[in-house]
Amino acid sequence: LFQVVHTHKPHFMALHCQEFGGKNYEASMSHVDKFVKELLSSDAMKDYNRARVYLDENYKSQEHFTALGSFYFLHESLKNIYQFDFKAKKYKKVTGKEIYSDTLESTPMLEKEKFPQDYFPECKWSRKGFIRTRWCITDCAFDLVNIHLFHDASNLIAWETSPSVYSGIRHKALGYVLDRIIDQRFEKVSYFVFGDFNFRLDAKAVVETLCAKATMQTIRAADTNEVVKLIFRESDNDRKVMLQLEKKLFDYFNQDVFRDNNGTALLEFDRELSVFKDRLYELDISFPPSYPYSEDSSQGKQYMNTRCPAWCDRILMSHSAKELILKSENDEKIVIYDHIGPNVCMGDHKPVFLSFRIAAGAGKPIANVHKCCVVQ
């Protein structure tokens, strides 16, 4: 992360985290404070003299807990930056460094919501939801939304239909968020939505392509007759096993297909975003699937054999935001969309980042300029 900051030297930096505190919250949440202090006090971040940190650490509140963490760092060279107060409906100048945790519900500088339980009934206790903040820099107002959508609970169920039932659940949840951030309560501005969308490749189409010449063996549980495993074998070549599929096993014999040329041969199966093409824009992906990487610290490039690798982690934007980042005062359009730590173990997800410049005043046709400049 610090290398990326050093290379691109952003004046405004937004860092969105999901599953903050790890899967085992009670044991791991104690490490969060150390991580936050390291970020705020590190030499790499010394020129960022203002910061806002929002951590949903209150894991005892089943009703509200999302495990989301949103960090915003402002470079000392950035003169006027304002953050929106959703309660007062005013922009307030950002000064100093502030950390908010535990109950974020009372913080007027953000909107936080956990998806209703009935969105994903298979989960006894889901943490999926979103946090939204609004900013104004150089007369340009925009929303930043940290999002975590629902995962695939079973590879076998995901394989059954195209698109999968899980894809439909994510579609519903993302639509809910997009409707929420453009509703009538506040002025409409450009928005960026980024985090773990859990978008998966079309499993049925991928398996049919990867195992086009294979024969399938179905293994059922003796007591329930439920399908518990699918084995795809080559028709010849000593009936070599190409793929084994279980609820939480996706063991394909050749991982190179997901890594070669950044896995671009599989991008045609990345279809979940197509439903939102009228509402969301994404730059071309030129990095390998961001999940599921091995959590063995010596295996930075290796995928786990638990799920079909997919581009779960994304940075999406409204079409007005697209105009913002691709419109420049000169021809210097430096826009980079990539992943972080390609050779380093960073957990089961590789973070992705988007680096761009906004020309001063670029948002004037979008933002209501005089409102941006209200100082509280």
mmCIF file of C-alpha atoms in Angstrom:
data_model
loop_
_atom_site.group_PDB
_atom_site.id
_atom_site.type_symbol
_atom_site.label_atom_id
_atom_site.label_comp_id
_atom_site.label_asym_id
_atom_site.label_seq_id
_atom_site.Cartn_x
_atom_site.Cartn_y
_atom_site.Cartn_z
ATOM 1 C CA LEU A 1 0.000 0.000 0.000
ATOM 2 C CA PHE A 2 2.739 2.446 0.954
ATOM 3 C CA GLN A 3 4.597 1.686 -2.290
ATOM 4 C CA VAL A 4 1.476 2.567 -4.273
ATOM 5 C CA VAL A 5 1.065 5.798 -2.295
ATOM 6 C CA HIS A 6 4.723 6.670 -2.903
ATOM 7 C CA THR A 7 4.428 5.961 -6.644
ATOM 8 C CA HIS A 8 1.209 7.849 -7.333
ATOM 9 C CA LYS A 9 1.397 10.523 -4.601
ATOM 10 C CA PRO A 10 -2.354 11.134 -4.348
ATOM 11 C CA HIS A 11 -3.578 14.394 -2.822
ATOM 12 C CA PHE A 12 -6.781 12.720 -1.686
ATOM 13 C CA MET A 13 -6.740 9.036 -0.854
ATOM 14 C CA ALA A 14 -9.705 6.808 -0.034
ATOM 15 C CA LEU A 15 -9.067 3.314 1.358
ATOM 16 C CA HIS A 16 -12.040 0.967 1.710
ATOM 17 C CA CYS A 17 -11.750 -2.235 3.753
ATOM 18 C CA GLN A 18 -14.192 -5.090 4.264
ATOM 19 C CA GLU A 19 -14.273 -7.796 6.945
ATOM 20 C CA PHE A 20 -12.404 -5.454 9.265
ATOM 21 C CA GLY A 21 -10.989 -7.403 12.199
ATOM 22 C CA GLY A 22 -10.963 -10.627 10.210
ATOM 23 C CA LYS A 23 -13.407 -13.508 10.393
ATOM 24 C CA ASN A 24 -12.812 -14.114 14.103
ATOM 25 C CA TYR A 25 -13.752 -10.711 15.492
ATOM 26 C CA GLU A 26 -13.461 -11.320 19.209
ATOM 27 C CA ALA A 27 -9.896 -12.591 18.872
ATOM 28 C CA SER A 28 -8.758 -10.254 16.093
ATOM 29 C CA MET A 29 -10.431 -6.873 16.602
ATOM 30 C CA SER A 30 -7.697 -5.951 19.087
ATOM 31 C CA HIS A 31 -5.229 -5.786 16.165
ATOM 32 C CA VAL A 32 -7.276 -3.127 14.386
ATOM 33 C CA ASP A 33 -6.090 -0.232 16.573
ATOM 34 C CA LYS A 34 -2.475 -1.116 15.889
ATOM 35 C CA PHE A 35 -3.164 -1.219 12.136
ATOM 36 C CA VAL A 36 -4.901 2.174 12.221
ATOM 37 C CA LYS A 37 -2.130 3.800 14.279
ATOM 38 C CA GLU A 38 0.479 2.380 11.903
ATOM 39 C CA LEU A 39 -1.366 3.857 8.925
ATOM 40 C CA LEU A 40 -1.821 7.288 10.493
ATOM 41 C CA SER A 41 1.683 7.631 11.912
ATOM 42 C CA SER A 42 3.779 5.922 9.231
ATOM 43 C CA ASP A 43 6.524 7.798 7.443
ATOM 44 C CA ALA A 44 4.842 7.058 4.098
ATOM 45 C CA MET A 45 1.769 9.035 5.197
ATOM 46 C CA LYS A 46 3.531 11.916 6.944
ATOM 47 C CA ASP A 47 2.441 14.504 4.354
ATOM 48 C CA TYR A 48 -1.232 13.708 4.950
ATOM 49 C CA ASN A 49 -2.094 16.163 7.701
ATOM 50 C CA ARG A 50 -5.846 15.467 7.770
ATOM 51 C CA ALA A 51 -7.652 12.147 7.967
ATOM 52 C CA ARG A 52 -11.037 10.645 8.619
ATOM 53 C CA VAL A 53 -11.336 7.033 9.713
ATOM 54 C CA TYR A 54 -14.663 5.220 10.099
ATOM 55 C CA LEU A 55 -14.503 1.725 11.573
ATOM 56 C CA ASP A 56 -17.506 -0.478 12.175
ATOM 57 C CA GLU A 57 -16.034 -2.457 15.078
ATOM 58 C CA ASN A 58 -19.179 -3.057 17.114
ATOM 59 C CA TYR A 59 -19.511 -6.773 16.389
ATOM 60 C CA LYS A 60 -21.860 -7.261 19.350
ATOM 61 C CA SER A 61 -24.577 -5.366 17.497
ATOM 62 C CA GLN A 62 -25.951 -8.019 15.143
ATOM 63 C CA GLU A 63 -28.512 -5.557 13.860
ATOM 64 C CA HIS A 64 -25.969 -3.029 12.567
ATOM 65 C CA PHE A 65 -22.500 -4.635 12.273
ATOM 66 C CA THR A 66 -20.987 -4.526 8.765
ATOM 67 C CA ALA A 67 -17.232 -4.907 9.534
ATOM 68 C CA LEU A 68 -16.532 -2.083 7.061
ATOM 69 C CA GLY A 69 -13.626 0.329 7.452
ATOM 70 C CA SER A 70 -13.349 3.549 5.431
ATOM 71 C CA PHE A 71 -10.174 5.669 5.564
ATOM 72 C CA TYR A 72 -9.688 9.075 3.928
ATOM 73 C CA PHE A 73 -6.326 10.872 3.834
ATOM 74 C CA LEU A 74 -5.798 14.480 2.726
ATOM 75 C CA HIS A 75 -2.412 15.737 1.557
ATOM 76 C CA GLU A 76 -1.118 18.957 3.115
ATOM 77 C CA SER A 77 -0.996 20.608 -0.336
ATOM 78 C CA LEU A 78 -4.774 20.223 -0.717
ATOM 79 C CA LYS A 79 -6.194 23.543 0.431
ATOM 80 C CA ASN A 80 -9.966 23.442 0.485
ATOM 81 C CA ILE A 81 -11.760 20.189 1.058
ATOM 82 C CA TYR A 82 -15.175 19.749 2.556
ATOM 83 C CA GLN A 83 -17.155 16.784 3.819
ATOM 84 C CA PHE A 84 -20.925 16.598 3.792
ATOM 85 C CA ASP A 85 -22.948 16.434 6.989
ATOM 86 C CA PHE A 86 -25.970 14.317 6.055
ATOM 87 C CA LYS A 87 -27.959 15.515 9.067
ATOM 88 C CA ALA A 88 -27.326 19.260 8.714
ATOM 89 C CA LYS A 89 -27.251 18.974 4.904
ATOM 90 C CA LYS A 90 -24.161 21.195 4.798
ATOM 91 C CA TYR A 91 -20.539 20.806 3.782
ATOM 92 C CA LYS A 92 -18.008 21.259 6.585
ATOM 93 C CA LYS A 93 -14.337 22.030 6.137
ATOM 94 C CA VAL A 94 -12.090 19.078 6.997
ATOM 95 C CA THR A 95 -9.369 19.774 9.565
ATOM 96 C CA GLY A 96 -7.237 17.507 11.750
ATOM 97 C CA LYS A 97 -7.394 13.737 12.096
ATOM 98 C CA GLU A 98 -10.451 12.016 13.504
ATOM 99 C CA ILE A 99 -11.290 8.352 14.129
ATOM 100 C CA TYR A 100 -14.829 7.086 14.601
ATOM 101 C CA SER A 101 -15.565 3.517 15.636
ATOM 102 C CA ASP A 102 -18.062 1.327 17.480
ATOM 103 C CA THR A 103 -21.470 2.858 16.779
ATOM 104 C CA LEU A 104 -21.257 4.794 13.550
ATOM 105 C CA GLU A 105 -25.038 5.199 13.482
ATOM 106 C CA SER A 106 -24.768 8.487 15.380
ATOM 107 C CA THR A 107 -22.142 9.986 13.051
ATOM 108 C CA PRO A 108 -23.801 12.538 10.714
ATOM 109 C CA MET A 109 -20.812 12.545 8.338
ATOM 110 C CA LEU A 110 -21.778 9.206 6.815
ATOM 111 C CA GLU A 111 -24.632 6.918 5.941
ATOM 112 C CA LYS A 112 -24.254 3.294 6.965
ATOM 113 C CA GLU A 113 -26.633 0.458 6.334
ATOM 114 C CA LYS A 114 -26.617 -3.303 6.648
ATOM 115 C CA PHE A 115 -28.656 -5.242 4.105
ATOM 116 C CA PRO A 116 -31.858 -6.799 5.449
ATOM 117 C CA GLN A 117 -31.464 -10.403 6.600
ATOM 118 C CA ASP A 118 -33.984 -11.652 4.054
ATOM 119 C CA TYR A 119 -31.667 -10.588 1.214
ATOM 120 C CA PHE A 120 -29.492 -13.599 1.938
ATOM 121 C CA PRO A 121 -31.461 -16.023 4.129
ATOM 122 C CA GLU A 122 -28.765 -18.735 3.964
ATOM 123 C CA CYS A 123 -26.620 -16.626 6.291
ATOM 124 C CA LYS A 124 -27.610 -16.727 9.941
ATOM 125 C CA TRP A 125 -25.737 -13.491 10.557
ATOM 126 C CA SER A 126 -24.622 -11.529 7.520
ATOM 127 C CA ARG A 127 -22.303 -8.534 7.783
ATOM 128 C CA LYS A 128 -22.908 -7.263 4.256
ATOM 129 C CA GLY A 129 -23.788 -3.606 3.758
ATOM 130 C CA PHE A 130 -22.370 -0.220 2.778
ATOM 131 C CA ILE A 131 -20.966 3.067 4.105
ATOM 132 C CA ARG A 132 -21.375 6.289 2.131
ATOM 133 C CA THR A 133 -19.505 9.586 2.536
ATOM 134 C CA ARG A 134 -19.692 12.750 0.413
ATOM 135 C CA TRP A 135 -16.832 15.121 -0.387
ATOM 136 C CA CYS A 136 -16.196 18.372 -2.203
ATOM 137 C CA ILE A 137 -12.783 19.239 -3.676
ATOM 138 C CA THR A 138 -12.126 22.143 -6.073
ATOM 139 C CA ASP A 139 -15.844 22.715 -6.651
ATOM 140 C CA CYS A 140 -16.329 19.040 -7.414
ATOM 141 C CA ALA A 141 -18.766 17.060 -5.253
ATOM 142 C CA PHE A 142 -18.852 13.259 -5.217
ATOM 143 C CA ASP A 143 -19.964 10.301 -3.096
ATOM 144 C CA LEU A 144 -17.630 7.476 -2.066
ATOM 145 C CA VAL A 145 -19.421 4.248 -1.196
ATOM 146 C CA ASN A 146 -17.704 1.344 0.568
ATOM 147 C CA ILE A 147 -19.658 -1.791 -0.307
ATOM 148 C CA HIS A 148 -19.634 -5.491 0.555
ATOM 149 C CA LEU A 149 -22.070 -7.722 -1.338
ATOM 150 C CA PHE A 150 -23.080 -11.338 -0.744
ATOM 151 C CA HIS A 151 -20.799 -14.274 -1.549
ATOM 152 C CA ASP A 152 -21.473 -17.622 -3.218
ATOM 153 C CA ALA A 153 -22.418 -20.048 -0.451
ATOM 154 C CA SER A 154 -21.942 -23.185 -2.579
ATOM 155 C CA ASN A 155 -20.063 -23.888 -5.799
ATOM 156 C CA LEU A 156 -22.558 -26.650 -6.576
ATOM 157 C CA ILE A 157 -25.541 -24.302 -6.363
ATOM 158 C CA ALA A 158 -23.693 -21.566 -8.289
ATOM 159 C CA TRP A 159 -23.081 -24.088 -11.079
ATOM 160 C CA GLU A 160 -26.733 -25.082 -11.439
ATOM 161 C CA THR A 161 -28.112 -22.024 -13.247
ATOM 162 C CA SER A 162 -26.815 -19.234 -15.460
ATOM 163 C CA PRO A 163 -26.853 -16.599 -14.057
ATOM 164 C CA SER A 164 -26.629 -18.141 -10.593
ATOM 165 C CA VAL A 165 -29.057 -17.560 -7.753
ATOM 166 C CA TYR A 166 -26.280 -15.712 -5.908
ATOM 167 C CA SER A 167 -25.793 -13.361 -8.847
ATOM 168 C CA GLY A 168 -29.471 -12.433 -8.518
ATOM 169 C CA ILE A 169 -29.051 -11.665 -4.809
ATOM 170 C CA ARG A 170 -26.067 -9.379 -5.515
ATOM 171 C CA HIS A 171 -28.019 -7.684 -8.292
ATOM 172 C CA LYS A 172 -30.847 -6.902 -5.865
ATOM 173 C CA ALA A 173 -28.488 -5.565 -3.151
ATOM 174 C CA LEU A 174 -26.443 -3.391 -5.523
ATOM 175 C CA GLY A 175 -29.622 -1.990 -7.061
ATOM 176 C CA TYR A 176 -30.781 -1.108 -3.546
ATOM 177 C CA VAL A 177 -27.559 0.841 -2.883
ATOM 178 C CA LEU A 178 -27.677 2.710 -6.198
ATOM 179 C CA ASP A 179 -31.303 3.692 -5.614
ATOM 180 C CA ARG A 180 -30.401 4.865 -2.134
ATOM 181 C CA ILE A 181 -27.563 7.168 -3.187
ATOM 182 C CA ILE A 182 -29.603 8.931 -5.878
ATOM 183 C CA ASP A 183 -32.874 9.255 -3.981
ATOM 184 C CA GLN A 184 -34.592 12.572 -3.347
ATOM 185 C CA ARG A 185 -33.166 13.313 0.113
ATOM 186 C CA PHE A 186 -29.992 14.983 -1.128
ATOM 187 C CA GLU A 187 -28.659 16.719 -4.211
ATOM 188 C CA LYS A 188 -27.430 14.221 -6.826
ATOM 189 C CA VAL A 189 -23.678 14.142 -7.356
ATOM 190 C CA SER A 190 -21.203 11.845 -9.111
ATOM 191 C CA TYR A 191 -20.402 8.676 -7.196
ATOM 192 C CA PHE A 192 -17.756 5.985 -6.897
ATOM 193 C CA VAL A 193 -18.717 2.589 -5.459
ATOM 194 C CA PHE A 194 -15.811 0.355 -4.467
ATOM 195 C CA GLY A 195 -15.185 -2.657 -2.295
ATOM 196 C CA ASP A 196 -15.870 -6.389 -2.411
ATOM 197 C CA PHE A 197 -18.799 -6.905 -4.794
ATOM 198 C CA ASN A 198 -18.225 -10.662 -4.694
ATOM 199 C CA PHE A 199 -18.947 -10.716 -8.432
ATOM 200 C CA ARG A 200 -18.254 -14.215 -9.746
ATOM 201 C CA LEU A 201 -17.726 -15.605 -13.197
ATOM 202 C CA ASP A 202 -20.717 -17.356 -14.733
ATOM 203 C CA ALA A 203 -19.887 -20.718 -13.164
ATOM 204 C CA LYS A 204 -21.929 -22.859 -15.540
ATOM 205 C CA ALA A 205 -20.397 -21.255 -18.631
ATOM 206 C CA VAL A 206 -16.857 -21.402 -17.202
ATOM 207 C CA VAL A 207 -17.086 -25.078 -16.281
ATOM 208 C CA GLU A 208 -18.602 -25.952 -19.643
ATOM 209 C CA THR A 209 -15.739 -24.119 -21.376
ATOM 210 C CA LEU A 210 -12.901 -25.411 -19.197
ATOM 211 C CA CYS A 211 -14.238 -28.966 -19.339
ATOM 212 C CA ALA A 212 -15.720 -28.949 -22.845
ATOM 213 C CA LYS A 213 -14.356 -32.394 -23.702
ATOM 214 C CA ALA A 214 -14.753 -33.949 -20.281
ATOM 215 C CA THR A 215 -17.250 -36.437 -18.928
ATOM 216 C CA MET A 216 -18.978 -35.659 -15.646
ATOM 217 C CA GLN A 217 -19.348 -38.024 -12.699
ATOM 218 C CA THR A 218 -21.901 -37.167 -10.006
ATOM 219 C CA ILE A 219 -21.342 -38.292 -6.428
ATOM 220 C CA ARG A 220 -24.274 -38.231 -4.042
ATOM 221 C CA ALA A 221 -24.562 -38.555 -0.283
ATOM 222 C CA ALA A 222 -25.674 -42.079 0.672
ATOM 223 C CA ASP A 223 -28.251 -40.919 3.209
ATOM 224 C CA THR A 224 -29.852 -37.910 1.453
ATOM 225 C CA ASN A 225 -29.055 -38.570 -2.212
ATOM 226 C CA GLU A 226 -27.916 -34.956 -2.358
ATOM 227 C CA VAL A 227 -25.167 -34.135 -4.890
ATOM 228 C CA VAL A 228 -21.976 -33.550 -2.905
ATOM 229 C CA LYS A 229 -19.320 -33.707 -5.630
ATOM 230 C CA LEU A 230 -18.894 -33.439 -9.387
ATOM 231 C CA ILE A 231 -15.794 -34.869 -11.073
ATOM 232 C CA PHE A 232 -14.917 -33.892 -14.648
ATOM 233 C CA ARG A 233 -12.521 -36.278 -16.401
ATOM 234 C CA GLU A 234 -10.917 -36.139 -19.818
ATOM 235 C CA SER A 235 -12.584 -38.569 -22.221
ATOM 236 C CA ASP A 236 -9.204 -40.047 -23.096
ATOM 237 C CA ASN A 237 -5.716 -39.413 -21.644
ATOM 238 C CA ASP A 238 -6.302 -42.116 -18.988
ATOM 239 C CA ARG A 239 -9.429 -40.245 -17.866
ATOM 240 C CA LYS A 240 -7.349 -37.623 -16.113
ATOM 241 C CA VAL A 241 -9.317 -35.526 -13.582
ATOM 242 C CA MET A 242 -9.665 -31.955 -14.866
ATOM 243 C CA LEU A 243 -11.969 -30.443 -12.255
ATOM 244 C CA GLN A 244 -13.429 -31.432 -8.904
ATOM 245 C CA LEU A 245 -16.369 -29.406 -7.658
ATOM 246 C CA GLU A 246 -17.794 -29.447 -4.134
ATOM 247 C CA LYS A 247 -19.620 -26.900 -1.984
ATOM 248 C CA LYS A 248 -16.335 -25.199 -1.114
ATOM 249 C CA LEU A 249 -13.945 -26.878 -3.546
ATOM 250 C CA PHE A 250 -13.048 -25.741 -7.054
ATOM 251 C CA ASP A 251 -9.983 -27.768 -7.922
ATOM 252 C CA TYR A 252 -9.012 -27.228 -11.555
ATOM 253 C CA PHE A 253 -5.866 -28.994 -12.723
ATOM 254 C CA ASN A 254 -4.312 -25.953 -14.443
ATOM 255 C CA GLN A 255 -4.289 -22.669 -12.501
ATOM 256 C CA ASP A 256 -2.344 -20.954 -15.283
ATOM 257 C CA VAL A 257 -5.587 -20.294 -17.140
ATOM 258 C CA PHE A 258 -6.497 -17.803 -14.386
ATOM 259 C CA ARG A 259 -3.081 -16.120 -14.437
ATOM 260 C CA ASP A 260 -1.918 -16.124 -18.075
ATOM 261 C CA ASN A 261 -2.360 -12.702 -19.636
ATOM 262 C CA ASN A 262 -4.043 -11.660 -16.360
ATOM 263 C CA GLY A 263 -6.834 -14.160 -16.958
ATOM 264 C CA THR A 264 -8.330 -12.007 -19.718
ATOM 265 C CA ALA A 265 -9.570 -15.104 -21.578
ATOM 266 C CA LEU A 266 -12.082 -15.474 -18.738
ATOM 267 C CA LEU A 267 -13.339 -11.882 -18.737
ATOM 268 C CA GLU A 268 -16.124 -12.860 -21.140
ATOM 269 C CA PHE A 269 -17.665 -14.832 -18.251
ATOM 270 C CA ASP A 270 -17.576 -11.789 -15.948
ATOM 271 C CA ARG A 271 -21.186 -10.781 -16.620
ATOM 272 C CA GLU A 272 -22.714 -9.516 -13.398
ATOM 273 C CA LEU A 273 -22.015 -5.851 -14.089
ATOM 274 C CA SER A 274 -23.747 -5.945 -17.478
ATOM 275 C CA VAL A 275 -27.137 -5.565 -15.759
ATOM 276 C CA PHE A 276 -26.012 -2.125 -14.553
ATOM 277 C CA LYS A 277 -24.384 -0.830 -17.732
ATOM 278 C CA ASP A 278 -26.806 2.121 -17.849
ATOM 279 C CA ARG A 279 -25.953 3.119 -14.281
ATOM 280 C CA LEU A 280 -22.338 2.111 -13.695
ATOM 281 C CA TYR A 281 -19.053 2.411 -15.580
ATOM 282 C CA GLU A 282 -15.808 0.524 -15.057
ATOM 283 C CA LEU A 283 -12.426 1.006 -16.662
ATOM 284 C CA ASP A 284 -10.963 -1.966 -18.542
ATOM 285 C CA ILE A 285 -9.651 -4.661 -16.213
ATOM 286 C CA SER A 286 -6.001 -5.512 -16.826
ATOM 287 C CA PHE A 287 -5.204 -7.418 -13.621
ATOM 288 C CA PRO A 288 -5.826 -11.088 -12.722
ATOM 289 C CA PRO A 289 -8.834 -12.248 -10.689
ATOM 290 C CA SER A 290 -8.595 -10.701 -7.224
ATOM 291 C CA TYR A 291 -9.906 -13.733 -5.279
ATOM 292 C CA PRO A 292 -9.363 -16.369 -3.767
ATOM 293 C CA TYR A 293 -5.635 -16.160 -3.109
ATOM 294 C CA SER A 294 -3.773 -18.509 -0.816
ATOM 295 C CA GLU A 295 -3.376 -17.223 2.747
ATOM 296 C CA ASP A 296 -0.001 -18.960 3.001
ATOM 297 C CA SER A 297 2.456 -16.051 3.309
ATOM 298 C CA SER A 298 4.926 -17.797 0.974
ATOM 299 C CA GLN A 299 2.325 -18.246 -1.812
ATOM 300 C CA GLY A 300 1.651 -14.677 -2.966
ATOM 301 C CA LYS A 301 0.591 -15.661 -6.493
ATOM 302 C CA GLN A 302 -1.218 -18.930 -5.757
ATOM 303 C CA TYR A 303 -4.996 -19.278 -5.805
ATOM 304 C CA MET A 304 -6.805 -21.426 -3.251
ATOM 305 C CA ASN A 305 -8.784 -24.369 -4.614
ATOM 306 C CA THR A 306 -11.943 -23.225 -2.839
ATOM 307 C CA ARG A 307 -13.686 -21.089 -5.477
ATOM 308 C CA CYS A 308 -13.338 -20.333 -9.152
ATOM 309 C CA PRO A 309 -11.043 -17.266 -9.302
ATOM 310 C CA ALA A 310 -13.023 -14.103 -10.040
ATOM 311 C CA TRP A 311 -12.813 -10.318 -10.054
ATOM 312 C CA CYS A 312 -14.605 -9.779 -6.742
ATOM 313 C CA ASP A 313 -12.943 -6.464 -5.898
ATOM 314 C CA ARG A 314 -13.867 -3.564 -8.163
ATOM 315 C CA ILE A 315 -14.028 0.195 -8.504
ATOM 316 C CA LEU A 316 -17.193 1.306 -10.262
ATOM 317 C CA MET A 317 -18.570 4.777 -10.920
ATOM 318 C CA SER A 318 -21.526 6.717 -12.207
ATOM 319 C CA HIS A 319 -21.354 7.930 -15.800
ATOM 320 C CA SER A 320 -20.968 11.507 -14.545
ATOM 321 C CA ALA A 321 -17.944 10.378 -12.487
ATOM 322 C CA LYS A 322 -16.495 8.791 -15.627
ATOM 323 C CA GLU A 323 -16.709 12.177 -17.355
ATOM 324 C CA LEU A 324 -14.988 13.712 -14.351
ATOM 325 C CA ILE A 325 -11.907 11.489 -14.446
ATOM 326 C CA LEU A 326 -11.520 11.292 -18.211
ATOM 327 C CA LYS A 327 -11.963 15.031 -18.756
ATOM 328 C CA SER A 328 -8.757 16.983 -18.253
ATOM 329 C CA GLU A 329 -7.460 20.486 -18.897
ATOM 330 C CA ASN A 330 -4.776 19.004 -21.119
ATOM 331 C CA ASP A 331 -4.171 15.655 -22.793
ATOM 332 C CA GLU A 332 -2.483 14.226 -19.718
ATOM 333 C CA LYS A 333 -5.030 11.553 -18.885
ATOM 334 C CA ILE A 334 -3.213 9.522 -16.277
ATOM 335 C CA VAL A 335 -5.756 6.932 -15.163
ATOM 336 C CA ILE A 336 -4.534 3.648 -13.688
ATOM 337 C CA TYR A 337 -6.753 0.743 -12.601
ATOM 338 C CA ASP A 338 -4.704 -2.103 -11.147
ATOM 339 C CA HIS A 339 -4.179 -4.446 -8.206
ATOM 340 C CA ILE A 340 -1.801 -4.146 -5.243
ATOM 341 C CA GLY A 341 0.868 -6.630 -4.163
ATOM 342 C CA PRO A 342 0.802 -9.086 -7.089
ATOM 343 C CA ASN A 343 3.594 -11.168 -5.547
ATOM 344 C CA VAL A 344 2.783 -10.622 -1.873
ATOM 345 C CA CYS A 345 0.293 -12.492 0.298
ATOM 346 C CA MET A 346 -2.357 -9.956 1.319
ATOM 347 C CA GLY A 347 -5.008 -12.396 2.494
ATOM 348 C CA ASP A 348 -7.489 -14.145 0.222
ATOM 349 C CA HIS A 349 -8.270 -10.928 -1.701
ATOM 350 C CA LYS A 350 -5.845 -8.726 -3.641
ATOM 351 C CA PRO A 351 -6.746 -5.060 -3.164
ATOM 352 C CA VAL A 352 -7.386 -3.027 -6.309
ATOM 353 C CA PHE A 353 -6.834 0.697 -6.805
ATOM 354 C CA LEU A 354 -7.794 3.485 -9.167
ATOM 355 C CA SER A 355 -5.533 6.494 -9.576
ATOM 356 C CA PHE A 356 -6.674 9.575 -11.508
ATOM 357 C CA ARG A 357 -6.566 13.366 -11.593
ATOM 358 C CA ILE A 358 -9.488 15.734 -11.420
ATOM 359 C CA ALA A 359 -8.995 19.065 -13.164
ATOM 360 C CA ALA A 360 -9.905 22.078 -11.019
ATOM 361 C CA GLY A 361 -13.533 22.979 -11.581
ATOM 362 C CA ALA A 362 -14.245 19.781 -13.520
ATOM 363 C CA GLY A 363 -17.349 19.181 -11.462
ATOM 364 C CA LYS A 364 -18.975 22.554 -11.984
ATOM 365 C CA PRO A 365 -21.626 21.295 -14.403
ATOM 366 C CA ILE A 366 -22.455 18.496 -11.926
ATOM 367 C CA ALA A 367 -22.079 20.005 -8.481
ATOM 368 C CA ASN A 368 -24.075 22.922 -7.193
ATOM 369 C CA VAL A 369 -20.967 25.028 -6.705
ATOM 370 C CA HIS A 370 -22.162 27.610 -4.235
ATOM 371 C CA LYS A 371 -23.346 24.852 -1.885
ATOM 372 C CA CYS A 372 -19.908 23.245 -1.910
ATOM 373 C CA CYS A 373 -18.343 26.331 -0.486
ATOM 374 C CA VAL A 374 -20.505 26.659 2.625
ATOM 375 C CA VAL A 375 -18.155 26.487 5.586
ATOM 376 C CA GLN A 376 -19.568 25.511 8.969
#
